[in-house]
Amino acid sequence: MNWSAVRELTRVAVAETESAWLDVARGKTVHQLEALVVGKSPGDGPSSAGKLDARRPVLRFEVAPETLALFREAMNSASFLVVVTPSFSTFITSRCGLRMADTMLTT
């Protein structure tokens, strides 16, 4: 087992769960182990449910230049909303929700 795989296992394995983690790790890539370990705490077993929000998803997509301009404009105007809006995710959700509602009303 390579060093990176061992490092991932040390994040969660304790004496009581070490053999279960080693069994699960055999034949897995480091990326697969990272996915198994994410959201788990030391002492959790491989089959334990991890925290759902432990790894934040990353969104990447291509947009038209006009859409990028609108996004940048919204982000520039968002700086004054930081006090009112607790997170970027909430801001985007509220903006997307408003745009979707507008779209549904006009179609």
Tab-separated table of C-alpha atoms in Angstrom:
chain	number	residue	atom	x	y	z
A	1	MET	CA	0.000	0.000	0.000
A	2	ASN	CA	1.461	3.373	-0.951
A	3	TRP	CA	2.013	6.304	1.405
A	4	SER	CA	-0.947	8.337	0.142
A	5	ALA	CA	-3.333	5.444	0.788
A	6	VAL	CA	-1.942	4.959	4.296
A	7	ARG	CA	-2.314	8.690	4.972
A	8	GLU	CA	-5.996	8.513	4.027
A	9	LEU	CA	-6.571	5.539	6.310
A	10	THR	CA	-4.870	7.236	9.263
A	11	ARG	CA	-7.561	9.908	9.117
A	12	VAL	CA	-10.220	7.429	10.267
A	13	ALA	CA	-8.753	4.092	11.341
A	14	VAL	CA	-8.216	3.351	15.038
A	15	ALA	CA	-7.163	0.067	16.641
A	16	GLU	CA	-10.740	-1.233	16.657
A	17	THR	CA	-11.429	-0.427	12.991
A	18	GLU	CA	-7.963	-0.879	11.483
A	19	SER	CA	-8.514	-4.393	10.083
A	20	ALA	CA	-11.858	-3.418	8.520
A	21	TRP	CA	-10.270	-0.399	6.828
A	22	LEU	CA	-7.308	-2.463	5.581
A	23	ASP	CA	-9.679	-5.066	4.118
A	24	VAL	CA	-11.668	-2.385	2.306
A	25	ALA	CA	-8.517	-0.600	1.102
A	26	ARG	CA	-7.042	-3.598	-0.689
A	27	GLY	CA	-7.170	-3.087	-4.442
A	28	LYS	CA	-8.532	0.452	-4.214
A	29	THR	CA	-6.913	3.552	-5.667
A	30	VAL	CA	-6.100	6.545	-3.479
A	31	HIS	CA	-8.961	8.435	-5.107
A	32	GLN	CA	-11.377	5.646	-4.175
A	33	LEU	CA	-10.073	5.682	-0.589
A	34	GLU	CA	-10.491	9.457	-0.397
A	35	ALA	CA	-14.128	9.011	-1.380
A	36	LEU	CA	-14.609	6.378	1.346
A	37	VAL	CA	-12.912	8.457	4.055
A	38	VAL	CA	-14.567	11.807	3.363
A	39	GLY	CA	-17.047	12.813	6.024
A	40	LYS	CA	-15.973	10.120	8.457
A	41	SER	CA	-14.451	10.702	11.883
A	42	PRO	CA	-11.673	8.762	13.600
A	43	GLY	CA	-13.158	5.497	14.813
A	44	ASP	CA	-15.842	5.275	12.155
A	45	GLY	CA	-15.870	2.067	10.161
A	46	PRO	CA	-15.826	1.861	6.382
A	47	SER	CA	-19.564	1.203	6.266
A	48	SER	CA	-20.434	4.046	8.657
A	49	ALA	CA	-22.420	6.890	7.185
A	50	GLY	CA	-20.297	9.989	6.752
A	51	LYS	CA	-21.422	13.575	7.106
A	52	LEU	CA	-23.282	14.512	3.952
A	53	ASP	CA	-21.905	18.038	3.716
A	54	ALA	CA	-18.268	17.113	4.369
A	55	ARG	CA	-17.149	17.593	0.788
A	56	ARG	CA	-18.507	20.628	-0.939
A	57	PRO	CA	-19.302	20.045	-4.600
A	58	VAL	CA	-17.567	22.105	-7.245
A	59	LEU	CA	-19.588	23.434	-10.151
A	60	ARG	CA	-17.886	24.018	-13.485
A	61	PHE	CA	-19.702	24.852	-16.681
A	62	GLU	CA	-19.374	26.808	-19.886
A	63	VAL	CA	-21.541	29.853	-20.478
A	64	ALA	CA	-22.046	32.411	-23.194
A	65	PRO	CA	-20.083	35.665	-22.868
A	66	GLU	CA	-23.315	37.520	-22.062
A	67	THR	CA	-24.040	35.126	-19.186
A	68	LEU	CA	-20.532	35.608	-17.822
A	69	ALA	CA	-21.020	39.369	-17.946
A	70	LEU	CA	-24.309	39.042	-16.016
A	71	PHE	CA	-22.646	36.795	-13.452
A	72	ARG	CA	-19.770	39.224	-12.927
A	73	GLU	CA	-22.215	42.091	-12.593
A	74	ALA	CA	-24.197	40.142	-10.006
A	75	MET	CA	-21.043	39.284	-8.068
A	76	ASN	CA	-19.890	42.900	-8.092
A	77	SER	CA	-23.241	44.042	-6.776
A	78	ALA	CA	-23.272	41.189	-4.245
A	79	SER	CA	-20.564	42.707	-2.079
A	80	PHE	CA	-23.094	44.897	-0.278
A	81	LEU	CA	-25.366	41.876	0.271
A	82	VAL	CA	-22.831	40.005	2.412
A	83	VAL	CA	-24.421	41.333	5.592
A	84	VAL	CA	-27.861	40.126	4.530
A	85	THR	CA	-26.893	36.899	2.734
A	86	PRO	CA	-25.133	34.337	4.945
A	87	SER	CA	-23.334	32.481	2.146
A	88	PHE	CA	-22.449	32.525	-1.503
A	89	SER	CA	-24.550	29.366	-1.970
A	90	THR	CA	-27.591	31.093	-0.497
A	91	PHE	CA	-26.999	34.115	-2.701
A	92	ILE	CA	-26.735	32.029	-5.875
A	93	THR	CA	-29.737	29.911	-4.908
A	94	SER	CA	-31.862	32.973	-4.277
A	95	ARG	CA	-30.744	34.599	-7.548
A	96	CYS	CA	-31.284	31.427	-9.577
A	97	GLY	CA	-34.647	30.896	-7.908
A	98	LEU	CA	-35.721	34.416	-8.823
A	99	ARG	CA	-34.578	34.011	-12.423
A	100	MET	CA	-36.306	30.621	-12.705
A	101	ALA	CA	-39.506	32.103	-11.286
A	102	ASP	CA	-39.274	35.015	-13.715
A	103	THR	CA	-38.758	32.572	-16.589
A	104	MET	CA	-41.741	30.467	-15.560
A	105	LEU	CA	-43.966	33.530	-15.280
A	106	THR	CA	-43.019	34.832	-18.722
A	107	THR	CA	-43.332	31.521	-20.586
